[in-house]
CSV table of C-alpha atoms and ligand atoms in Angstrom, one decimal:
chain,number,residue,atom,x,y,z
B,1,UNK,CA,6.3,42.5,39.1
B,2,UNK,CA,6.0,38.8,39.4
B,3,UNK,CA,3.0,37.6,41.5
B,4,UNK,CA,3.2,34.0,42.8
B,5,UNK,CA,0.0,32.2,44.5
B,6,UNK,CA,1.9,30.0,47.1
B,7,UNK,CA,-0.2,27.2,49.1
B,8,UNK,CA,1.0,26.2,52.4
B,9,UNK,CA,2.9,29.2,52.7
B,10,UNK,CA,2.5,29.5,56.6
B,11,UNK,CA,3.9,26.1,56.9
B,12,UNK,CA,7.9,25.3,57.5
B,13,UNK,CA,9.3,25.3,53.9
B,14,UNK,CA,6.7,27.4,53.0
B,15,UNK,CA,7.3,30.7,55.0
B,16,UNK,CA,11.2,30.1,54.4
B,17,UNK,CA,10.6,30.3,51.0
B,18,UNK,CA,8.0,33.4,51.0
B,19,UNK,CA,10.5,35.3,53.1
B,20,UNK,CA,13.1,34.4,50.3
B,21,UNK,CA,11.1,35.0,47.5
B,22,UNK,CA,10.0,38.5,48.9
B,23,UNK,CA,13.5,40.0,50.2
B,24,UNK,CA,15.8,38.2,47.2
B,25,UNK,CA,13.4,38.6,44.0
B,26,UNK,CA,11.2,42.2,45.5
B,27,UNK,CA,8.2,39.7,43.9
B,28,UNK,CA,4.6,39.6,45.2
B,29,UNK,CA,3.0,36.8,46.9
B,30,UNK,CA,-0.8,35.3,47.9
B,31,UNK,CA,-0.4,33.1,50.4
B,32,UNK,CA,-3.2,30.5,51.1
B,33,UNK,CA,-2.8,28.3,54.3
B,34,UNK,CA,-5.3,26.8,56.4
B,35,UNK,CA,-3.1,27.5,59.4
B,36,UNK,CA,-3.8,23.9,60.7
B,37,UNK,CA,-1.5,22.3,64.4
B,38,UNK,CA,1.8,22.7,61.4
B,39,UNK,CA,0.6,26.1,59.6
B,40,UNK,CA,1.8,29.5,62.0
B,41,UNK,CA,0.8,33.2,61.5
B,42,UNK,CA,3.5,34.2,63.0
B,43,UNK,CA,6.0,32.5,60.6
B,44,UNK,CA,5.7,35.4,58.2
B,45,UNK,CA,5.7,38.1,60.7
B,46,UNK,CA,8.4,39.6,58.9
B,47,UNK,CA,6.4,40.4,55.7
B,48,UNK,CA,3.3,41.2,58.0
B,49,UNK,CA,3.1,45.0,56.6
B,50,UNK,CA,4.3,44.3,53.2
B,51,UNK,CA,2.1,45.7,50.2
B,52,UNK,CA,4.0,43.1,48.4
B,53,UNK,CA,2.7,40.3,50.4
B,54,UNK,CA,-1.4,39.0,50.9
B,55,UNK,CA,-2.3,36.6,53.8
B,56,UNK,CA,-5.9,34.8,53.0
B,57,UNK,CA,-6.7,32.0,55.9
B,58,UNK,CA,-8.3,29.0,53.7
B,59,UNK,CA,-8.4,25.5,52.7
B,60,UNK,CA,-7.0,24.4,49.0
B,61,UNK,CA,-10.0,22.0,49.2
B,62,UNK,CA,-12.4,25.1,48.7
B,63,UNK,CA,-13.1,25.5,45.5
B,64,UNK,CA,-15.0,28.9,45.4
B,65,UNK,CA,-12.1,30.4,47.8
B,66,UNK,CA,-9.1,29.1,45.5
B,67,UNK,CA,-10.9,30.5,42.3
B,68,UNK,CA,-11.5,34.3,43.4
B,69,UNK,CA,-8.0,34.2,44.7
B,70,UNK,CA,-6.9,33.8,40.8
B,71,UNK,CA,-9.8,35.9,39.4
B,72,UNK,CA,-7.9,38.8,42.3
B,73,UNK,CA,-4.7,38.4,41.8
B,74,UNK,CA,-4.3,37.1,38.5
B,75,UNK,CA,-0.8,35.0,39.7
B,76,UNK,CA,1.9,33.9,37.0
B,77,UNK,CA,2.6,30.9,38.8
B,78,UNK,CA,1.6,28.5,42.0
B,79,UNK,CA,3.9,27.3,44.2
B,80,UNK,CA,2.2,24.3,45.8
B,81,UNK,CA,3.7,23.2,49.5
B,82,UNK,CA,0.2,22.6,51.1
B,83,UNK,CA,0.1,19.2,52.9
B,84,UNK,CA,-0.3,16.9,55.7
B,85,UNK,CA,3.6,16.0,55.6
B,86,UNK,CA,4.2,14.2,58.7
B,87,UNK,CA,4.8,10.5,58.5
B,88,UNK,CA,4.2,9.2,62.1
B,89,UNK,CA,0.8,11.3,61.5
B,90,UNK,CA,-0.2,9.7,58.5
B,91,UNK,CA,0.0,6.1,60.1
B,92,UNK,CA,-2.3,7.4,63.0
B,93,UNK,CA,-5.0,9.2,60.7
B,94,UNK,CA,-4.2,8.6,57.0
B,95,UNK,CA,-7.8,10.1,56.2
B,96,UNK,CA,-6.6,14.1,56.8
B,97,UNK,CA,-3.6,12.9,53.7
B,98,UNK,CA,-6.4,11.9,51.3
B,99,UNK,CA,-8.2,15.1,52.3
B,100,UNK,CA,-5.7,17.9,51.7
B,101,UNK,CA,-2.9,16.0,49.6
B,102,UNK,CA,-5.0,14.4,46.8
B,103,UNK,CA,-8.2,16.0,47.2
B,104,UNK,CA,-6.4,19.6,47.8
B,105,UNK,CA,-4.4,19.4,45.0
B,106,UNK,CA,-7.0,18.2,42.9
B,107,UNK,CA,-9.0,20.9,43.6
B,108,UNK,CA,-6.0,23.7,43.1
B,109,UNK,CA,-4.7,21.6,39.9
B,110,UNK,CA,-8.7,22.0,38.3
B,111,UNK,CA,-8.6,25.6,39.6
B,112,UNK,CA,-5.7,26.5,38.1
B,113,UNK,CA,-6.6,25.1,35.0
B,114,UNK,CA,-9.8,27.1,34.5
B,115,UNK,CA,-8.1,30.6,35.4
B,116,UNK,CA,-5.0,29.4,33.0
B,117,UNK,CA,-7.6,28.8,29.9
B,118,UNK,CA,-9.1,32.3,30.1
B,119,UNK,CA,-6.0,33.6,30.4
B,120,UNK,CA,-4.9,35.7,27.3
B,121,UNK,CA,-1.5,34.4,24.8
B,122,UNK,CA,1.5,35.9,27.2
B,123,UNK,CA,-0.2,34.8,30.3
B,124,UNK,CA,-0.3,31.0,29.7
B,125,UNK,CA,3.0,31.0,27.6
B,126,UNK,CA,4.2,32.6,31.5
B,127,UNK,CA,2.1,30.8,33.7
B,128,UNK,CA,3.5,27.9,35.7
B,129,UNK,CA,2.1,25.6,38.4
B,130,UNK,CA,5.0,24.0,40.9
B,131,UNK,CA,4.1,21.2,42.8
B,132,UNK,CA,6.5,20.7,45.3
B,133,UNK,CA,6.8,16.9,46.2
B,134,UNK,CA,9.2,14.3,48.3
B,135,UNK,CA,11.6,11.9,48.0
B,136,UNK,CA,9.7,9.9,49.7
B,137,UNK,CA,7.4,8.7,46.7
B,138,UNK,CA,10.2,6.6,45.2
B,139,UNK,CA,10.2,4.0,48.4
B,140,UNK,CA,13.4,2.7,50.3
B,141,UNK,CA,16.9,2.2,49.2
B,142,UNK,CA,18.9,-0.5,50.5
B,143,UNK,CA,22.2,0.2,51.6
B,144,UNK,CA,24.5,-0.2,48.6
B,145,UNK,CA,22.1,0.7,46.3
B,146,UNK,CA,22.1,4.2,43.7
B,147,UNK,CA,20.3,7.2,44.7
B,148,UNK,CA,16.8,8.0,43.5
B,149,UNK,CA,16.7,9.7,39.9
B,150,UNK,CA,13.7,11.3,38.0
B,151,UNK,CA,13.6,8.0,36.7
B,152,UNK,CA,13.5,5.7,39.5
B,153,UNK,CA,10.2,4.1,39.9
B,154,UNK,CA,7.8,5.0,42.3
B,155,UNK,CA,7.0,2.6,45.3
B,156,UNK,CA,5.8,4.8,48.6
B,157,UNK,CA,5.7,2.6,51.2
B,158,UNK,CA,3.8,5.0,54.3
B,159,UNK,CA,0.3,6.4,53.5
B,160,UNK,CA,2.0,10.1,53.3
B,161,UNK,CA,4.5,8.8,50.8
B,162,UNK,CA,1.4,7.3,48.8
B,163,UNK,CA,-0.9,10.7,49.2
B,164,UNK,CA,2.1,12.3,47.6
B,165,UNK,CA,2.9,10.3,44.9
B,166,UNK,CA,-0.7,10.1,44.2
B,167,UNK,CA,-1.0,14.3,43.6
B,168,UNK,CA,2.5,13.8,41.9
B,169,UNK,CA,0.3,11.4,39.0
B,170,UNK,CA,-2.5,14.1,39.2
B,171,UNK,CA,0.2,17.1,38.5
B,172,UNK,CA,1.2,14.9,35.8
B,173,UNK,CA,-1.9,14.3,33.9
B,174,UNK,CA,-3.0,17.6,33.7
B,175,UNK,CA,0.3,18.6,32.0
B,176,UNK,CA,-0.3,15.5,29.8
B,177,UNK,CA,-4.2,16.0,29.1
B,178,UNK,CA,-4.5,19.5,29.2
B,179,UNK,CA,-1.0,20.8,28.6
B,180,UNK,CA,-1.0,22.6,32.1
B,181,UNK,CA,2.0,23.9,32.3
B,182,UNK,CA,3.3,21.9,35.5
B,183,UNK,CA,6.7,20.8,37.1
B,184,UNK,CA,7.2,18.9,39.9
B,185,UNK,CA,10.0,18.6,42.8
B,186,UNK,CA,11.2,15.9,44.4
B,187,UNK,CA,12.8,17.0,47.5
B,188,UNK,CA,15.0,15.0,50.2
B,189,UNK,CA,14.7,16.1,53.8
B,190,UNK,CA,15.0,19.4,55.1
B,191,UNK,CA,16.2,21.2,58.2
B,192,UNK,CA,16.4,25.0,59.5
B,193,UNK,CA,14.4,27.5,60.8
B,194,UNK,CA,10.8,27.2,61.2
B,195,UNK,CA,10.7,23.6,61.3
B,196,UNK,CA,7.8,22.1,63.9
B,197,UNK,CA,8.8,20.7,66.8
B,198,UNK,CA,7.3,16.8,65.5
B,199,UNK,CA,10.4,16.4,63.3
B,200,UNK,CA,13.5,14.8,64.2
B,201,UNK,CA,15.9,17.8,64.2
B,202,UNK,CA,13.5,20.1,65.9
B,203,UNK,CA,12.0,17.5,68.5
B,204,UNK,CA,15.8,16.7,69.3
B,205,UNK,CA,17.3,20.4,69.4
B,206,UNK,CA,13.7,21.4,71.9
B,207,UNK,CA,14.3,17.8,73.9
B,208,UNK,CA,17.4,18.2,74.4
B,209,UNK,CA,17.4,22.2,75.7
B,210,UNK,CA,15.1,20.7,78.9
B,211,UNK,CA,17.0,17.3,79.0
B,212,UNK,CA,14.7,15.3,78.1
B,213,UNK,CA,14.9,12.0,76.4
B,214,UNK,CA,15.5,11.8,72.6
B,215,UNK,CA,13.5,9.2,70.8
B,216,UNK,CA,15.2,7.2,68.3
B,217,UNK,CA,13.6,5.1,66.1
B,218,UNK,CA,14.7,1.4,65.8
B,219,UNK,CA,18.2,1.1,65.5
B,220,UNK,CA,19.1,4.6,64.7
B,221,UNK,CA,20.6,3.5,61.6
B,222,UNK,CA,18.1,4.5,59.1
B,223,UNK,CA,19.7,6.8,56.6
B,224,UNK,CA,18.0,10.4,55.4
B,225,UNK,CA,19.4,12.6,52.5
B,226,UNK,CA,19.5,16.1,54.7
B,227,UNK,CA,19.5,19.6,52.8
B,228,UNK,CA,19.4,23.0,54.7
B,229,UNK,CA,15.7,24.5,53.6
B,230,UNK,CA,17.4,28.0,52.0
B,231,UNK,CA,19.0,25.6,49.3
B,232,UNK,CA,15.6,24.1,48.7
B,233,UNK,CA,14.1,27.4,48.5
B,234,UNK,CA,16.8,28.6,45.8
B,235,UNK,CA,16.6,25.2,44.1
B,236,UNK,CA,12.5,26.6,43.9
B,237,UNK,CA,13.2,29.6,42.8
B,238,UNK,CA,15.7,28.4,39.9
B,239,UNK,CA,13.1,25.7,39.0
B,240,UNK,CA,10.5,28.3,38.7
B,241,UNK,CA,12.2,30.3,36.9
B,242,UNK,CA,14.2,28.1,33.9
B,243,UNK,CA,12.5,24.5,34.6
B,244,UNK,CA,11.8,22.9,31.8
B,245,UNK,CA,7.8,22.9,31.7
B,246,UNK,CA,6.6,18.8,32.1
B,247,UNK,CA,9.6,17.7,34.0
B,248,UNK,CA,10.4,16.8,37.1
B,249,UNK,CA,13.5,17.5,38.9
B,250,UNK,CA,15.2,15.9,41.9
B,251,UNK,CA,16.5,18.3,44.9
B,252,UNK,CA,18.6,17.3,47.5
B,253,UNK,CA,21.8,17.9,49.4
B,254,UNK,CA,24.4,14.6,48.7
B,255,UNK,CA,24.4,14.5,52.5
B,256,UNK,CA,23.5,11.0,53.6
B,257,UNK,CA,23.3,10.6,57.3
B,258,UNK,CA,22.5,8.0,59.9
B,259,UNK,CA,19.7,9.1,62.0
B,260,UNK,CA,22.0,8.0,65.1
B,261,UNK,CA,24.6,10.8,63.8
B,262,UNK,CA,22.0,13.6,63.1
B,263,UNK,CA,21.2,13.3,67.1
B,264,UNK,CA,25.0,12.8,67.8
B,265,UNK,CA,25.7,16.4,65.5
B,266,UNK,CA,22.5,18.3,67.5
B,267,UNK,CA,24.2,17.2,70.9
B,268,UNK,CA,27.1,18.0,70.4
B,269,UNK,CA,25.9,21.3,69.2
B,270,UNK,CA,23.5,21.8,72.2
B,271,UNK,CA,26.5,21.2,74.6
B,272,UNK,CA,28.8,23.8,72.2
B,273,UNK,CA,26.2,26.5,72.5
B,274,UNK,CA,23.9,25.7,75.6
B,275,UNK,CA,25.9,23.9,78.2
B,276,UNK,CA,24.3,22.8,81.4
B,277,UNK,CA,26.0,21.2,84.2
B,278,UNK,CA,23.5,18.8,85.4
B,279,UNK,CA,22.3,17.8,81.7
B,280,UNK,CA,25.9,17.0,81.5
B,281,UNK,CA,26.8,15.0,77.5
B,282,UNK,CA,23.3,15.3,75.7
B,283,UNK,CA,24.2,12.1,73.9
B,284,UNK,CA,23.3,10.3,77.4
B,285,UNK,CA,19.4,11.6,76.7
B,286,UNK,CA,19.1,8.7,73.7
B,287,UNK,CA,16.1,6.1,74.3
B,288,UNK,CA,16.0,3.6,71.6
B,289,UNK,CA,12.1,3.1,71.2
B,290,UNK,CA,10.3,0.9,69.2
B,291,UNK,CA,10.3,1.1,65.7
B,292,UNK,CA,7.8,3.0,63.1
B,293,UNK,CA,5.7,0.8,61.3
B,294,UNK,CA,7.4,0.5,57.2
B,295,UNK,CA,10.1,2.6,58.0
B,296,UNK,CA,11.9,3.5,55.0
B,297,UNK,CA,15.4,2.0,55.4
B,298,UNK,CA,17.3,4.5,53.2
B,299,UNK,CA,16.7,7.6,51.3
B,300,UNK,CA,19.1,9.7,48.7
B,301,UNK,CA,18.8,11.8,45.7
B,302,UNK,CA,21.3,11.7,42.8
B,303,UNK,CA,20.2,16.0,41.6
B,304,UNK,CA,22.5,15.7,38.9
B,305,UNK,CA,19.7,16.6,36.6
B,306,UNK,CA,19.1,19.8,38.3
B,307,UNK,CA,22.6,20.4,38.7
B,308,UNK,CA,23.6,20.1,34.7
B,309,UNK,CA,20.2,21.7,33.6
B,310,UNK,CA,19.7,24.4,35.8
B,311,UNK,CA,23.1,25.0,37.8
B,312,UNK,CA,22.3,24.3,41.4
B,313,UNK,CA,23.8,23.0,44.2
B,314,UNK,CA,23.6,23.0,47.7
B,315,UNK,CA,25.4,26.1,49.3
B,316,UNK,CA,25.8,25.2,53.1
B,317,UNK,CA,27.3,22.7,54.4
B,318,UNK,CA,25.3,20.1,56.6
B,319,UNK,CA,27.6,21.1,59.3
B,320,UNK,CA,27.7,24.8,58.8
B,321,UNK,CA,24.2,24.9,58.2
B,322,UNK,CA,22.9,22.7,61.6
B,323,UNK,CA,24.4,25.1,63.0
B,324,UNK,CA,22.8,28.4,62.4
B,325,UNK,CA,19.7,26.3,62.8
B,326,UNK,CA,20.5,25.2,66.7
B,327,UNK,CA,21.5,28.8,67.1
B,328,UNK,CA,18.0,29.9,65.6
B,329,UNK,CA,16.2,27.5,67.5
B,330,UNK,CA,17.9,28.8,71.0
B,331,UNK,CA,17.1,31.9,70.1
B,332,UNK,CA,13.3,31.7,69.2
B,333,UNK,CA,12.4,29.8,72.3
B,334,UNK,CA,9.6,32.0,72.4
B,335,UNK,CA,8.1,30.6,69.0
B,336,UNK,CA,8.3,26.8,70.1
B,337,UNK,CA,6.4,27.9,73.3
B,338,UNK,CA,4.0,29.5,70.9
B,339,UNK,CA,3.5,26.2,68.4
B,340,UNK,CA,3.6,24.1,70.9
B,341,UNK,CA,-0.6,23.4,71.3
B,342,UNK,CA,-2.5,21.7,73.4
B,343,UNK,CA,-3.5,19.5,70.2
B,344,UNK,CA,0.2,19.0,69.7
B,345,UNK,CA,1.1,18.0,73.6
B,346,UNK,CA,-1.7,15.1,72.7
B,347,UNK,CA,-0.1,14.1,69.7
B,348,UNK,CA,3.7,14.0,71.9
B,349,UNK,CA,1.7,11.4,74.5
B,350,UNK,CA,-0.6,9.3,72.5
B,351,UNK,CA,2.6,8.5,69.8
B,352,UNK,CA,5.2,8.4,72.1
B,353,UNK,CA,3.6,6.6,74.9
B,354,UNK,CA,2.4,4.0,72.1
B,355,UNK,CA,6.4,3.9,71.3
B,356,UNK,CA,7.1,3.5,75.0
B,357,UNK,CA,4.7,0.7,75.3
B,358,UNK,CA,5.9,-0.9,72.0
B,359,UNK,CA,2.9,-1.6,70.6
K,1,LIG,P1,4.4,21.7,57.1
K,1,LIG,O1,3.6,20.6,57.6
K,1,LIG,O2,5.4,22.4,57.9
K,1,LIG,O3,3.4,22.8,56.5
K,1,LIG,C1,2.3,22.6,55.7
K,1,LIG,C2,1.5,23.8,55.6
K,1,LIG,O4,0.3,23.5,54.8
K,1,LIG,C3,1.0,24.4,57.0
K,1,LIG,O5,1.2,25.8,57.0
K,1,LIG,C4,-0.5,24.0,57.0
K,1,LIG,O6,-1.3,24.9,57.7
K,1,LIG,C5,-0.9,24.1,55.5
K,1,LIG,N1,-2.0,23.3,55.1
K,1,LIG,C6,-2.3,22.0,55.5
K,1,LIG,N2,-3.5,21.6,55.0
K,1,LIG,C7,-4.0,22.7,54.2
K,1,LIG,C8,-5.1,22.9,53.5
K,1,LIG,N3,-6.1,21.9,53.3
K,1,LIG,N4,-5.3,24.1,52.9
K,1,LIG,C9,-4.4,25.1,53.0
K,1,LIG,N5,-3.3,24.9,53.8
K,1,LIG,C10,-3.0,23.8,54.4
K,1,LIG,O7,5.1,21.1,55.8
K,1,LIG,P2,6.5,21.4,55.2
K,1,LIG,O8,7.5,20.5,55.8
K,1,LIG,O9,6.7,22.8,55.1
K,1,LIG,O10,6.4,20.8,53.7
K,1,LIG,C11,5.8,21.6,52.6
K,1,LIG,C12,5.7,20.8,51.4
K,1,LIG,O11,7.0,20.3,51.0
K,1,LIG,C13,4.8,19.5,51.5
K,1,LIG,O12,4.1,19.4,50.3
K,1,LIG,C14,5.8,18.4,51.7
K,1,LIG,O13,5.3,17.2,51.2
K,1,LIG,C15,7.0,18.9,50.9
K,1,LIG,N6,8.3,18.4,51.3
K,1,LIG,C16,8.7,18.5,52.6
K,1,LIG,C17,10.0,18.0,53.0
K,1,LIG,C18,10.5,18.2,54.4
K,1,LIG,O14,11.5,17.7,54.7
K,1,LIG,N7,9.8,18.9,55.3
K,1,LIG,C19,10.8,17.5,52.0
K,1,LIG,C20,10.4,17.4,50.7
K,1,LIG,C21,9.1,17.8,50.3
K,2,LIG,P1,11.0,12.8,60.2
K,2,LIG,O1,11.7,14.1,60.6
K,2,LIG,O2,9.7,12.5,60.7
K,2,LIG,O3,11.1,12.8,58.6
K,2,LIG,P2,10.7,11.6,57.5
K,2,LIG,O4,10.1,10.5,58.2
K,2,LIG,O5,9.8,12.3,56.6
K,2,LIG,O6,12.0,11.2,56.9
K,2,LIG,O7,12.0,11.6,60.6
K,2,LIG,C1,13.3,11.6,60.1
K,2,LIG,C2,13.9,10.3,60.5
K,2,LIG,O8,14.0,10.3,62.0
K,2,LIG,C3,13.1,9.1,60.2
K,2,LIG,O9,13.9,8.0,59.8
K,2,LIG,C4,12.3,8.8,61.4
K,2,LIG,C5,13.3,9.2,62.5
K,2,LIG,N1,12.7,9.7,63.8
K,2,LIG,C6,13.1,9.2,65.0
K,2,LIG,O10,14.0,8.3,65.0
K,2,LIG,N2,12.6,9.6,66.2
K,2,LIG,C7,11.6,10.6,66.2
K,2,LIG,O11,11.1,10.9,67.3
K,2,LIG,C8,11.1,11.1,64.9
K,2,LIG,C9,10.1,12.1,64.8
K,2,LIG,C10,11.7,10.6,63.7
């Protein structure tokens, strides 16, 4: 039976993927997570009395910790999603993205190398280390311009992009020094179940339940590359499993949308499933607010590499798949009440009271 040592598991792609991993594949999985404002206990409640699944409560950053978790469970592969991976954060407080992006994975990358060299002839041949990664490294597209491929260059542009791109560059080297057997993702947006309340789809489908107003960004024309998070998971899963060792592969759902027409789709959806008379057309809740700082114009991933190689693509629809995750959303009310901290309700006024004030 496969063991896998997933970081960040606690997180919003993370749990989606250990619930996947655990009910498609009958695997085993470690899962370290810090459980910081984004990481929930909860979110794996499902596998809370599965013998096939381990919960250890930890920081990547510690080095003693990360090592007896190898020496005990001997895993055949990590599946990296730990992170600071919020944008508007990581303009407020870049520090905490140093910390656990570059310092974090540093520490994991050097951990995994020592338990990977003492590991006997089948072990290493099996052993993989997945670092899942963004979009987001390879900059801003402009409007006519071809979607990112593995080779675009790199050019973050926010400190979270550059945190990212920076562990990407340390993934890399140890596969290129020390022959570490590594691949890295490069995945466009996601959206589904799970997802904290900070992001766009969540913060809209939770806003626009009370009636509250719906922040948008600028003009509402900056463009995002959306994928439902169960075709990232399988794109994992398929990566993991026949990725070519030292390569990096783009993910991502050919599902380029306005961020004006995401809000417009959740409406409408809120006023399908949840109408309310004196909320009346959710569209109405729409503030324009001021702009972030270096927002990236345009993002979108040509996966044809992934697609030829490995045979994946994208199984919902953007439509289909929005959705089931309004639906989920309206029916876990009781989880957003239970993420929703008082560290998080400061976060809520200080940015979006900075937005109000345009500063
Ligand atoms: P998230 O913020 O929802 O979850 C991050 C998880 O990491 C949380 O459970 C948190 O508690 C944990 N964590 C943070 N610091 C830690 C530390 N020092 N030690 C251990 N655990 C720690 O993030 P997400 O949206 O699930 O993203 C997961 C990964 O996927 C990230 O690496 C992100 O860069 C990448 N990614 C995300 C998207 C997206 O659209 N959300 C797209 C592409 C790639
Ligand atoms: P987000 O979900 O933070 O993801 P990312 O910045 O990693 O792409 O934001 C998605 C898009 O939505 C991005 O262009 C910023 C925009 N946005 C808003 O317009 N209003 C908001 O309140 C938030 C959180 C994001």
């Amino acid at each position: 039976m496969e063991t896998l040592f997933v970081t960040g598991g606690a997180g919003f792609i993370g749990a989606n993927f250990v619930l996947d991993w655990i009910r498609e594949t009958g695997g085993r999985v470690v899962t370290l997570d810090q459980l910081t404002y984004a990481g929930n206990r909860h979110n794996l409640d499902d596998v809370a009395d599965d013998p096939r699944h381990v919960f250890i409560h930890g920081d990547i950053r510690d080095r003693a910790l990360v090592d007896a978790t190898f020496a005990r469970y001997r895993p055949d592969a990590v599946v990296h999603f730990a992170a600071e991976s919020h944008v508007d954060r990581s303009i407020h407080g870049p520090a905490a993205f140093i910390e656990t992006n570059v310092v974090g994975t540093f520490t994991l990358l050097e951990a995994a190398r020592a338990y990977w060299m003492g590991c006997g002839a089948s072990e290493r041949a099996r052993f993989r280390f997945l670092h899942v990664s963004t979009d987001e490294v390879y900059g801003s597209l402009g409007a006519h311009e071809p979607p990112f491929t593995e080779r675009s260059p790199y050019a973050p542009n926010s400190p979270y992009a550059a945190s990212k791109a920076a562990s990407d560059h340390w993934v890399r080297a140890y596969h290129h020094t020390y022959g570490l057997p590594t691949v890295t993702t490069n995945c466009s947006n996601n959206f589904g179940p799970y997802q904290f309340p900070e992001k766009l789809i969540p913060l809209v489908i939770c806003n626009g339940l009370k009636g509250e107003a719906l922040p948008v960004y600028g003009d509402g024309q900056n463009v995002r590359d959306w994928l439902y998070v169960g075709d990232h998971c399988e794109a994992l899963r398929v990566v993991l499993e026949r990725g070519r060792v030292g390569e990096t592969y783009n993910i991502g759902g050919d599902c380029e949308r306005s961020n004006l027409a995401v809000v417009h789709t959740v409406c409408a959806l809120l006023d399908e499933l949840r109408p309310h008379a004196a909320i009346g057309d959710r569209r109405a809740l729409v503030r324009f607010v001021s702009d972030r700082p270096g927002h990236d114009r345009r993002y979108a991933i040509d996966a044809g590499k992934i697609r030829a190689e490995l045979g994946w693509r994208p199984r919902e629809t953007f439509e289909g798949a929005m959705k089931k995750t309004v639906a989920w959303y309206l029916a876990h009310e009781d989880w957003v009440a239970g993420v929703i901290s008082g560290e998080y309700r400061d976060w809520v006024e200080r940015h979006y009271q900075r937005e109000r004030a345009g500063l």
